[in-house]
Short mmCIF file of C-alpha atoms in Angstrom, two decimals:
data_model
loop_
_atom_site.label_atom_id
_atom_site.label_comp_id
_atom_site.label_asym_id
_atom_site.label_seq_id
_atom_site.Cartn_x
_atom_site.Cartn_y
_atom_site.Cartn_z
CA UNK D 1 0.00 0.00 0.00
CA UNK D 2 1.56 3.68 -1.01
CA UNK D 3 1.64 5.47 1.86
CA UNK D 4 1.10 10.13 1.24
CA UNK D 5 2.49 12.72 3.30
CA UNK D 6 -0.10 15.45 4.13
CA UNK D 7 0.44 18.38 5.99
CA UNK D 8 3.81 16.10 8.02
CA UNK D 9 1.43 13.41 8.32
CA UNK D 10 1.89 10.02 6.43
CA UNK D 11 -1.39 8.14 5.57
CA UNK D 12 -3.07 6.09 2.92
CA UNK D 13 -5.11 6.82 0.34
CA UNK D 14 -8.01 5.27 1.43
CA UNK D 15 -7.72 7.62 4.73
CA UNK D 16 -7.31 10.74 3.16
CA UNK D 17 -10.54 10.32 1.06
CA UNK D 18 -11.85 9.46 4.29
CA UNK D 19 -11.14 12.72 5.84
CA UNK D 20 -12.49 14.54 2.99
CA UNK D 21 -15.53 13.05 2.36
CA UNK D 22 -16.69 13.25 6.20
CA UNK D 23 -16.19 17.03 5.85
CA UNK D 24 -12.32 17.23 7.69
CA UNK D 25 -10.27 17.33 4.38
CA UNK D 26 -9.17 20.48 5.48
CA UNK D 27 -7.19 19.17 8.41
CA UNK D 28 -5.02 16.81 6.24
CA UNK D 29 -4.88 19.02 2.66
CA UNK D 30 -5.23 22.59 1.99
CA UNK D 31 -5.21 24.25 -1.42
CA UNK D 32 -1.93 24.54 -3.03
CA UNK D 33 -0.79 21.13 -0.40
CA UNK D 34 0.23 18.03 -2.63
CA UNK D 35 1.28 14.76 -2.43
CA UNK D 36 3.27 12.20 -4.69
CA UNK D 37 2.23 9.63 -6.68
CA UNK D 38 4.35 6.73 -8.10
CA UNK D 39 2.77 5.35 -11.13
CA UNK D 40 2.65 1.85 -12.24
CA UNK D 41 5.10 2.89 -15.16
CA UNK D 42 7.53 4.19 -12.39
CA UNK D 43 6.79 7.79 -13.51
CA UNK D 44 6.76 9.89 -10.35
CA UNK D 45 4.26 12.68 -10.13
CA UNK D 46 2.82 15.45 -7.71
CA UNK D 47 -1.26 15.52 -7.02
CA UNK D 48 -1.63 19.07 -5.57
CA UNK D 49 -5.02 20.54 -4.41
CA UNK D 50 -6.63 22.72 -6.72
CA UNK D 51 -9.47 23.66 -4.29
CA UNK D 52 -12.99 21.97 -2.73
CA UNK D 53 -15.54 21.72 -4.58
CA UNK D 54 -17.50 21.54 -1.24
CA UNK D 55 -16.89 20.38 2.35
CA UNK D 56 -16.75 17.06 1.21
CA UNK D 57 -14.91 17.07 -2.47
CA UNK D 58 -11.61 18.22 -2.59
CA UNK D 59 -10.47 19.04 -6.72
CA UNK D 60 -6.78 17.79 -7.12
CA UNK D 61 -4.51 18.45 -10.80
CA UNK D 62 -1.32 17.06 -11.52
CA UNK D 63 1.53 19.88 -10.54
CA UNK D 64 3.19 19.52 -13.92
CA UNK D 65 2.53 17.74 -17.15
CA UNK D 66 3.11 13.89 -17.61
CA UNK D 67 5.95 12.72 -19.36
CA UNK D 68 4.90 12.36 -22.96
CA UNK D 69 3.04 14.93 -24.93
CA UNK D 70 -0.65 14.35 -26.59
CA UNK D 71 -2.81 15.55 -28.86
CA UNK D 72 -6.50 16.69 -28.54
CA UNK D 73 -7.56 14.47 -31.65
CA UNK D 74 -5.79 12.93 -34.18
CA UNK D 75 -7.09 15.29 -37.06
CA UNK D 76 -7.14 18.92 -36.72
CA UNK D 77 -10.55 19.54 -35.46
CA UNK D 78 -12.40 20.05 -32.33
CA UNK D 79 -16.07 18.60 -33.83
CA UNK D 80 -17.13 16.15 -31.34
CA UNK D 81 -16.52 18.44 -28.13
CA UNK D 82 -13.82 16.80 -25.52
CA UNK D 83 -17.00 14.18 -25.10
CA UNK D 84 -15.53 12.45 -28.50
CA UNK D 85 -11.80 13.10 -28.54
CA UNK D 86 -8.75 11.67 -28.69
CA UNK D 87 -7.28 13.52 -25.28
CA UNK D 88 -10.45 12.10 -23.52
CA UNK D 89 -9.89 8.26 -24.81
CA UNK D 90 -6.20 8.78 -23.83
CA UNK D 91 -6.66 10.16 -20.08
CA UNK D 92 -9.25 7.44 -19.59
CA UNK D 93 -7.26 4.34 -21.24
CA UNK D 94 -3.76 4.90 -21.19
CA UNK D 95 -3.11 7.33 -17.91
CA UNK D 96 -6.13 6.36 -15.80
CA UNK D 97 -4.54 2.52 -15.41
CA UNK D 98 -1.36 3.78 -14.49
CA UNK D 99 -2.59 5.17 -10.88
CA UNK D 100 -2.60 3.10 -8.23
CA UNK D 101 -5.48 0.80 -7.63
CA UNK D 102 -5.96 1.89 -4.04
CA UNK D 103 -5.86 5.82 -5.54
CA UNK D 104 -8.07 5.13 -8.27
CA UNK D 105 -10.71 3.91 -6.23
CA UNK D 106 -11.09 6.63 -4.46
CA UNK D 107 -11.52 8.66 -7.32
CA UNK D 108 -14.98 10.85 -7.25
CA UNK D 109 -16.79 10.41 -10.43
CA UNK D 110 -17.47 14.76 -12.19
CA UNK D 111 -19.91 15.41 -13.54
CA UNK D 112 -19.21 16.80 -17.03
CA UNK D 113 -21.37 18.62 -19.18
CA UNK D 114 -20.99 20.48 -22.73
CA UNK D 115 -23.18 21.12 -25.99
CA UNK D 116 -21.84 19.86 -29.30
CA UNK D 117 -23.74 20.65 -32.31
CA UNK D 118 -26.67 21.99 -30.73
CA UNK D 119 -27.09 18.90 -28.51
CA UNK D 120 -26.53 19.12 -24.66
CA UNK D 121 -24.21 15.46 -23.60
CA UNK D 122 -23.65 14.97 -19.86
CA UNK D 123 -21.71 12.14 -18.72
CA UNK D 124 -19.10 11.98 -15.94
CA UNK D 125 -15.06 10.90 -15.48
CA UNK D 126 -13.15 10.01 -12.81
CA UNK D 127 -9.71 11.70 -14.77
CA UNK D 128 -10.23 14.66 -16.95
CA UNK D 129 -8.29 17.62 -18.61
CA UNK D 130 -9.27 20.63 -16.54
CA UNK D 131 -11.24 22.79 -18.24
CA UNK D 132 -10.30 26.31 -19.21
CA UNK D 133 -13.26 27.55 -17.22
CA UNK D 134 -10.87 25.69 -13.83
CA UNK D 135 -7.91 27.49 -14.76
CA UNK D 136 -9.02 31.15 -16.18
CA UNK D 137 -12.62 30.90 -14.85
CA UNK D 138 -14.95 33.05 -16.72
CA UNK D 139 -13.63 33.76 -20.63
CA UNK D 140 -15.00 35.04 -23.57
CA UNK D 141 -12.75 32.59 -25.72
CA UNK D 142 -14.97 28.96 -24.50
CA UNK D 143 -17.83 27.80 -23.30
CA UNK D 144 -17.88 27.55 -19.39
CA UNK D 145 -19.31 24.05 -18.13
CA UNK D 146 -21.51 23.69 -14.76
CA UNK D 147 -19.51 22.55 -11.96
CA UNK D 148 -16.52 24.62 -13.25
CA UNK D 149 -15.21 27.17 -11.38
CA UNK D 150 -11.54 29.02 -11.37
CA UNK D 151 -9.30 26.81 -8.56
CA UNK D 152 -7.36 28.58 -6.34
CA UNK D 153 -3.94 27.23 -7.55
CA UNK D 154 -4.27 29.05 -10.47
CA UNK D 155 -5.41 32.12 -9.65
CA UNK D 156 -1.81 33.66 -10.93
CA UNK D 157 -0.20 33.50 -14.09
CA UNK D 158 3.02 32.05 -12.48
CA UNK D 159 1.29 28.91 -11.02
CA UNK D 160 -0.31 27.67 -14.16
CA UNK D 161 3.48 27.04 -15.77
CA UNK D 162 4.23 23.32 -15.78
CA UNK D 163 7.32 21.93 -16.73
CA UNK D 164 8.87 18.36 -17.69
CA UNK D 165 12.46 17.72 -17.10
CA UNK D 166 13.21 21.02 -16.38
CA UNK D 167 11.35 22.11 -19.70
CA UNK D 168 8.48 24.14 -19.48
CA UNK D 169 5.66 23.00 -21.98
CA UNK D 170 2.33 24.30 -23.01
CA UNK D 171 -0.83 22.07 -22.01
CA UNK D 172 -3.79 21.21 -23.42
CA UNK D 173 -7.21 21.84 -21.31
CA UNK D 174 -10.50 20.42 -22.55
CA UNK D 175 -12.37 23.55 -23.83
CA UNK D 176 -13.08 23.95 -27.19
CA UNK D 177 -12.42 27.24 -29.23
CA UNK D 178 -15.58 28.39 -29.10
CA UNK D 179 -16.05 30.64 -32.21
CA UNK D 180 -16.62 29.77 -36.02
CA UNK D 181 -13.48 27.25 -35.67
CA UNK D 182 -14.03 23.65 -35.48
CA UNK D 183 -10.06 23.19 -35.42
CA UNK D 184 -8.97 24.32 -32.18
CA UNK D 185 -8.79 23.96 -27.83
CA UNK D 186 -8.18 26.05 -25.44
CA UNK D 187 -4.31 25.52 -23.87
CA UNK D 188 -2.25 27.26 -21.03
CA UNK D 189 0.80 28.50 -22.74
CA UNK D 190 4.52 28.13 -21.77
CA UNK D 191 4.23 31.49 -19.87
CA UNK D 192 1.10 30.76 -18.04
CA UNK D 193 -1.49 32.69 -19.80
CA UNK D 194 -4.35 31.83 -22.15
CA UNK D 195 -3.86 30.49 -25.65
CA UNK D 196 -5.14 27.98 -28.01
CA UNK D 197 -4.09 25.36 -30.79
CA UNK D 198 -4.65 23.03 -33.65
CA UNK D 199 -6.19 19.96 -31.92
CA UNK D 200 -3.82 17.39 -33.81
CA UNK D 201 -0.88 19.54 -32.45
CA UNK D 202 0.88 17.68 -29.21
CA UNK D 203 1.10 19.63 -25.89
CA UNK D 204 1.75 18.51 -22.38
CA UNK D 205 -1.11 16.74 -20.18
CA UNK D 206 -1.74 17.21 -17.02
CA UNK D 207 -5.27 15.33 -15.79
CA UNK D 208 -6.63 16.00 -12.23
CA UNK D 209 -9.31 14.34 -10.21
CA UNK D 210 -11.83 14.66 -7.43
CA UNK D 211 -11.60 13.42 -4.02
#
């Protein structure tokens, strides 16, 4: 069983979601507090707390991007909303299995919601791309999504910069372009601040996940 450090205090998984969900989360994890994760490739990474969604659901995002770049779909379009891409299928097939088992169960399903041609889908994930609404909040450049809100991590510029190896690298977040476009997504630069790209173009990922 991994064992987590939070707040000088080592525990398991299964008792930090324990403290959270009874409403104490708070005295274990504070926004901006993180903890490591080793993944079953051996690819070390840092959950840190984004924010709470409530008393009882505490919003976590990976502090920097995963090892190997992705793209948001393997042609250059964003038809299909985040619902039907590529970046989706990825975070849920090839990155969700690499947590571990005790972690992953403890994941809180979000609920997701967005309109693609004219059609409202709701479903909900237990690993997801933030959405740009999480890291900008309120924007002119995408549609915001209920049960999106700006987390406190990334309230300034500076904290939305993730890096890989000492690189820092641009990273995709789940928002499509919304204008005339049907090529692009919303991404967080290199320097922090807003941007967007081709959706076949590779960028960092960096998933998070509700506790």
């Amino acid at each position: 069983m991994q064992l987590i450090t939070t707040r000088n205090k080592e525990i398991s998984f299964a008792e930090l979601k324990k403290a959270i969900s009874s409403g104490n989360g708070l005295e274990l994890i504070r926004p901006g507090d993180k903890f490591a994760i080793e993944l079953k490739n051996g690819e070390h990474v840092n959950a840190v707390c984004g924010g709470y969604v409530n008393e009882k659901r505490a919003r976590f995002v990976l502090e920097d991007c995963l090892a190997d770049k992705w793209r948001m779909n393997d042609t250059p379009t964003n038809k299909g909303g985040y619902l039907k891409s590529e970046g989706r299928r990825h975070v849920l097939e090839d990155i969700l299995p690499l947590f571990p088992d005790e972690l992953a169960e403890a994941f809180e399903p979000r609920f997701l919601s967005e309109e693609i041609d004219g059609e409202r889908h709701e479903y909900a994930d237990t690993l997801w791309i933030p959405s740009a609404t999480d890291v900008f909040g309120a924007g002119d450049w995408w549609n915001e999504e209920p049960n999106s809100f700006q987390l406190e991590i990334f309230k300034h510029e500076r904290d939305r910069v993730k890096e890989v190896a000492g690189e820092t690298w641009s990273w995709w977040l789940r928002s499509p372009l919304a204008s005339n476009s049907s090529t692009y997504f919303v991404r967080v630069s290199t320097g922090g601040t807003v941007n967007y790209d081709i959706a076949s173009y590779s960028s960092g990922v960096a998933p998070g996940f509700d506790l």
